[in-house]
Amino acid sequence: MNILITGATKGIGKAIAIKMAQEGNHLALCARNETELLSLKEEIQQLYPSVKVYTQAVNCSLKAEVNAFALQSLQYFGFIDVLINNVGVFEPAAILDEADDLLEKHFLVNVNCAYLLYKKIGLSMREARKGHIFNICSVASTHNIVNAGSYCVTKAAMLSLNNIMRAELMNHQVKVTAVLPGSTLTSSWEGTTVATDKFVQPEDVALMINQTLNLSAGANIDQLMISPTGGQV
């Protein structure tokens, strides 16, 4: 399959990219840092030489760059079988104390990027009557976190967008799955003193996505919640 992943160079995105390559899938990857993208591409192709990897440096808050990545990925591969909307931004703050533009900053990356890719990739899936979209949401999509107000608002919007995608595509043989990880050990937790085994690992998310992709054509996981065994950190 040809799989498009946003925010692919770190954390959950990188774990998904490596797992998908391990399964023999071809990849269209984006992130802001071109050097990190090329390093990931080299790492994947050394491990899995038969895997095709298309990379593009993209600022996912900019409409023109997101649209260009979608169109150029479609041109490169001809069809994208799986869209994984992973990219996200998180800046902790209470809404009453945060900068006035922080909600917009979160929204452009956490919601609008997925919306734009859906308009391009989802349309091609509808026409082909096949495909699968994964939206990496968060437990913050359904839980209130006082020091992450704007993040929670946009992750709730992401889950709502996911549900609209599923409703629009379910009669066109296209699957849509929301993934809601709990506290996951990514760069967002850099410097934490909390033990590693208290977190969900990025590889856990990648494994569950791969297992979901291996379900029969008639089965879909609507919502996949992955929680730390000891509760949220």
Tab-separated table of C-alpha atoms in Angstrom:
chain	number	residue	atom	x	y	z
A	1	MET	CA	0.000	0.000	0.000
A	2	ASN	CA	0.931	3.646	-0.362
A	3	ILE	CA	0.679	5.396	2.999
A	4	LEU	CA	0.824	9.144	3.701
A	5	ILE	CA	1.916	10.203	7.184
A	6	THR	CA	2.141	13.767	8.496
A	7	GLY	CA	4.576	14.730	11.255
A	8	ALA	CA	6.624	11.663	10.399
A	9	THR	CA	10.065	12.349	11.873
A	10	LYS	CA	9.354	12.094	15.597
A	11	GLY	CA	7.347	10.187	18.170
A	12	ILE	CA	4.196	8.455	16.987
A	13	GLY	CA	4.666	9.499	13.366
A	14	LYS	CA	8.149	8.025	13.127
A	15	ALA	CA	7.095	4.801	14.852
A	16	ILE	CA	4.208	4.429	12.387
A	17	ALA	CA	6.472	5.126	9.394
A	18	ILE	CA	8.990	2.473	10.441
A	19	LYS	CA	6.273	-0.088	11.187
A	20	MET	CA	4.539	0.530	7.871
A	21	ALA	CA	7.850	0.185	6.009
A	22	GLN	CA	8.559	-3.035	7.897
A	23	GLU	CA	5.287	-4.362	6.486
A	24	GLY	CA	6.461	-3.537	2.951
A	25	ASN	CA	4.355	-0.415	2.383
A	26	HIS	CA	5.503	2.633	0.428
A	27	LEU	CA	5.519	5.996	2.205
A	28	ALA	CA	4.797	9.665	1.582
A	29	LEU	CA	6.183	11.533	4.580
A	30	CYS	CA	6.176	15.159	5.644
A	31	ALA	CA	7.561	17.210	8.517
A	32	ARG	CA	8.953	20.718	8.880
A	33	ASN	CA	12.625	19.737	9.064
A	34	GLU	CA	13.995	18.559	5.722
A	35	THR	CA	17.239	17.260	7.240
A	36	GLU	CA	15.325	15.024	9.639
A	37	LEU	CA	13.086	13.831	6.802
A	38	LEU	CA	16.042	12.838	4.631
A	39	SER	CA	17.658	11.089	7.600
A	40	LEU	CA	14.478	9.077	8.204
A	41	LYS	CA	14.220	8.246	4.510
A	42	GLU	CA	17.799	6.945	4.507
A	43	GLU	CA	17.169	4.923	7.681
A	44	ILE	CA	14.070	3.288	6.212
A	45	GLN	CA	15.623	2.520	2.847
A	46	GLN	CA	18.697	0.976	4.444
A	47	LEU	CA	16.457	-1.336	6.471
A	48	TYR	CA	13.877	-1.969	3.732
A	49	PRO	CA	15.456	-1.319	0.295
A	50	SER	CA	12.316	-2.215	-1.674
A	51	VAL	CA	10.220	0.478	0.029
A	52	LYS	CA	9.656	3.689	-1.913
A	53	VAL	CA	9.811	6.817	0.247
A	54	TYR	CA	8.651	10.233	-0.945
A	55	THR	CA	9.454	13.101	1.413
A	56	GLN	CA	8.514	16.766	1.421
A	57	ALA	CA	9.278	19.485	3.961
A	58	VAL	CA	5.920	20.983	4.911
A	59	ASN	CA	4.785	23.577	7.410
A	60	CYS	CA	1.446	21.964	8.249
A	61	SER	CA	-0.032	25.269	9.407
A	62	LEU	CA	0.163	26.642	5.856
A	63	LYS	CA	-2.668	25.749	3.472
A	64	ALA	CA	-0.612	26.064	0.294
A	65	GLU	CA	2.123	23.726	1.546
A	66	VAL	CA	-0.335	21.098	2.778
A	67	ASN	CA	-2.262	21.147	-0.491
A	68	ALA	CA	0.970	20.895	-2.499
A	69	PHE	CA	2.084	17.882	-0.455
A	70	ALA	CA	-1.238	16.122	-1.057
A	71	LEU	CA	-1.183	16.728	-4.785
A	72	GLN	CA	2.483	15.838	-5.244
A	73	SER	CA	2.105	12.650	-3.192
A	74	LEU	CA	-0.837	11.621	-5.369
A	75	GLN	CA	1.181	12.393	-8.468
A	76	TYR	CA	4.176	10.400	-7.197
A	77	PHE	CA	2.243	7.271	-6.206
A	78	GLY	CA	-0.899	7.547	-8.300
A	79	PHE	CA	-3.078	6.635	-5.296
A	80	ILE	CA	-2.792	6.882	-1.506
A	81	ASP	CA	-4.300	3.812	0.167
A	82	VAL	CA	-3.910	5.008	3.747
A	83	LEU	CA	-3.907	8.573	5.129
A	84	ILE	CA	-2.569	8.987	8.656
A	85	ASN	CA	-3.223	12.473	10.036
A	86	ASN	CA	-0.661	12.465	12.808
A	87	VAL	CA	0.890	15.930	12.939
A	88	GLY	CA	0.030	17.991	15.990
A	89	VAL	CA	1.186	20.842	18.164
A	90	PHE	CA	0.809	21.171	21.932
A	91	GLU	CA	1.647	24.256	23.958
A	92	PRO	CA	0.402	23.957	27.545
A	93	ALA	CA	-1.474	26.912	28.988
A	94	ALA	CA	-4.750	27.848	30.616
A	95	ILE	CA	-6.961	29.678	28.131
A	96	LEU	CA	-7.232	32.748	30.377
A	97	ASP	CA	-3.450	33.050	30.489
A	98	GLU	CA	-2.411	32.105	26.962
A	99	ALA	CA	-1.552	34.324	23.993
A	100	ASP	CA	-4.563	35.391	21.946
A	101	ASP	CA	-3.368	33.504	18.863
A	102	LEU	CA	-2.656	30.169	20.555
A	103	LEU	CA	-6.023	28.605	19.730
A	104	GLU	CA	-5.550	29.515	16.073
A	105	LYS	CA	-2.014	28.087	16.123
A	106	HIS	CA	-3.284	24.799	17.505
A	107	PHE	CA	-6.224	24.739	15.112
A	108	LEU	CA	-4.184	25.243	11.939
A	109	VAL	CA	-1.970	22.232	12.682
A	110	ASN	CA	-4.224	19.952	14.701
A	111	VAL	CA	-7.402	20.310	12.633
A	112	ASN	CA	-7.010	22.305	9.425
A	113	CYS	CA	-4.142	20.187	8.068
A	114	ALA	CA	-6.256	17.029	8.369
A	115	TYR	CA	-9.233	18.842	6.833
A	116	LEU	CA	-7.190	19.901	3.802
A	117	LEU	CA	-5.676	16.458	3.270
A	118	TYR	CA	-9.118	14.889	3.563
A	119	LYS	CA	-10.381	17.201	0.821
A	120	LYS	CA	-7.695	15.858	-1.539
A	121	ILE	CA	-6.876	12.305	-0.428
A	122	GLY	CA	-10.347	11.487	0.860
A	123	LEU	CA	-11.852	12.587	-2.441
A	124	SER	CA	-9.613	10.203	-4.393
A	125	MET	CA	-10.529	7.390	-1.973
A	126	ARG	CA	-14.230	8.071	-2.461
A	127	GLU	CA	-13.838	7.937	-6.214
A	128	ALA	CA	-11.849	4.673	-6.016
A	129	ARG	CA	-14.191	3.218	-3.359
A	130	LYS	CA	-11.298	2.063	-1.208
A	131	GLY	CA	-8.881	3.376	1.399
A	132	HIS	CA	-8.450	3.955	5.118
A	133	ILE	CA	-7.996	7.186	7.079
A	134	PHE	CA	-6.534	7.270	10.583
A	135	ASN	CA	-6.840	10.455	12.619
A	136	ILE	CA	-4.482	10.634	15.592
A	137	CYS	CA	-6.635	12.376	18.154
A	138	SER	CA	-5.969	12.172	21.909
A	139	VAL	CA	-7.634	11.399	25.205
A	140	ALA	CA	-7.798	15.215	25.268
A	141	SER	CA	-10.495	14.837	22.591
A	142	THR	CA	-12.870	13.605	25.293
A	143	HIS	CA	-11.278	14.732	28.591
A	144	ASN	CA	-10.827	18.244	29.964
A	145	ILE	CA	-7.237	19.181	30.833
A	146	VAL	CA	-7.093	22.519	32.655
A	147	ASN	CA	-3.581	23.473	31.534
A	148	ALA	CA	-4.190	22.506	27.910
A	149	GLY	CA	-7.375	24.324	27.001
A	150	SER	CA	-6.711	25.222	23.361
A	151	TYR	CA	-5.157	21.810	22.727
A	152	CYS	CA	-8.267	20.078	24.115
A	153	VAL	CA	-10.576	22.254	22.024
A	154	THR	CA	-8.745	21.389	18.815
A	155	LYS	CA	-8.410	17.699	19.618
A	156	ALA	CA	-12.162	17.566	20.300
A	157	ALA	CA	-12.658	19.228	16.920
A	158	MET	CA	-10.341	16.632	15.355
A	159	LEU	CA	-12.496	13.820	16.732
A	160	SER	CA	-15.608	15.536	15.397
A	161	LEU	CA	-13.956	15.897	11.981
A	162	ASN	CA	-13.033	12.212	12.121
A	163	ASN	CA	-16.650	11.260	12.768
A	164	ILE	CA	-17.854	13.410	9.868
A	165	MET	CA	-15.278	11.727	7.597
A	166	ARG	CA	-16.615	8.310	8.579
A	167	ALA	CA	-20.222	9.337	8.001
A	168	GLU	CA	-19.391	10.736	4.571
A	169	LEU	CA	-17.308	7.761	3.442
A	170	MET	CA	-18.936	4.707	4.993
A	171	ASN	CA	-21.130	4.096	1.949
A	172	HIS	CA	-18.102	4.349	-0.348
A	173	GLN	CA	-16.109	1.435	1.157
A	174	VAL	CA	-13.603	3.797	2.798
A	175	LYS	CA	-12.751	3.161	6.451
A	176	VAL	CA	-12.082	5.880	9.038
A	177	THR	CA	-10.565	5.271	12.478
A	178	ALA	CA	-9.937	7.704	15.326
A	179	VAL	CA	-6.904	6.873	17.474
A	180	LEU	CA	-6.967	8.308	20.996
A	181	PRO	CA	-3.645	7.657	22.747
A	182	GLY	CA	-3.205	8.492	26.392
A	183	SER	CA	0.091	9.860	27.722
A	184	THR	CA	2.606	8.727	25.090
A	185	LEU	CA	6.372	8.964	25.501
A	186	THR	CA	7.261	11.460	22.788
A	187	SER	CA	9.394	14.611	22.663
A	188	SER	CA	6.530	16.485	24.365
A	189	TRP	CA	7.598	14.724	27.576
A	190	GLU	CA	11.312	15.475	27.182
A	191	GLY	CA	12.938	16.003	30.583
A	192	THR	CA	10.178	14.254	32.542
A	193	THR	CA	11.101	12.343	35.682
A	194	VAL	CA	8.160	9.960	35.257
A	195	ALA	CA	9.248	6.366	34.631
A	196	THR	CA	9.156	5.157	31.023
A	197	ASP	CA	6.850	2.262	31.855
A	198	LYS	CA	4.164	4.728	32.947
A	199	PHE	CA	3.632	5.815	29.335
A	200	VAL	CA	2.127	4.403	26.183
A	201	GLN	CA	4.990	3.877	23.717
A	202	PRO	CA	4.828	5.280	20.162
A	203	GLU	CA	5.410	1.732	18.905
A	204	ASP	CA	2.189	0.655	20.649
A	205	VAL	CA	0.201	3.093	18.529
A	206	ALA	CA	1.979	1.941	15.357
A	207	LEU	CA	1.270	-1.708	16.170
A	208	MET	CA	-2.437	-1.083	16.738
A	209	ILE	CA	-2.741	0.820	13.463
A	210	ASN	CA	-1.066	-2.043	11.628
A	211	GLN	CA	-3.399	-4.571	13.239
A	212	THR	CA	-6.399	-2.457	12.289
A	213	LEU	CA	-5.217	-2.387	8.677
A	214	ASN	CA	-5.170	-6.195	8.693
A	215	LEU	CA	-8.851	-6.588	9.550
A	216	SER	CA	-11.192	-8.021	6.952
A	217	ALA	CA	-12.790	-5.705	4.396
A	218	GLY	CA	-16.087	-5.785	6.280
A	219	ALA	CA	-14.678	-4.730	9.662
A	220	ASN	CA	-13.727	-1.261	10.909
A	221	ILE	CA	-12.540	-0.011	14.285
A	222	ASP	CA	-14.334	3.302	14.704
A	223	GLN	CA	-12.371	4.495	17.715
A	224	LEU	CA	-9.183	3.106	19.198
A	225	MET	CA	-8.284	4.304	22.713
A	226	ILE	CA	-4.893	3.355	24.148
A	227	SER	CA	-4.309	4.170	27.810
A	228	PRO	CA	-1.309	3.797	30.141
A	229	THR	CA	-1.902	0.876	32.490
A	230	GLY	CA	-1.297	3.093	35.508
A	231	GLY	CA	-3.675	5.853	34.399
A	232	GLN	CA	-2.892	9.178	32.718
A	233	VAL	CA	0.423	10.765	33.657
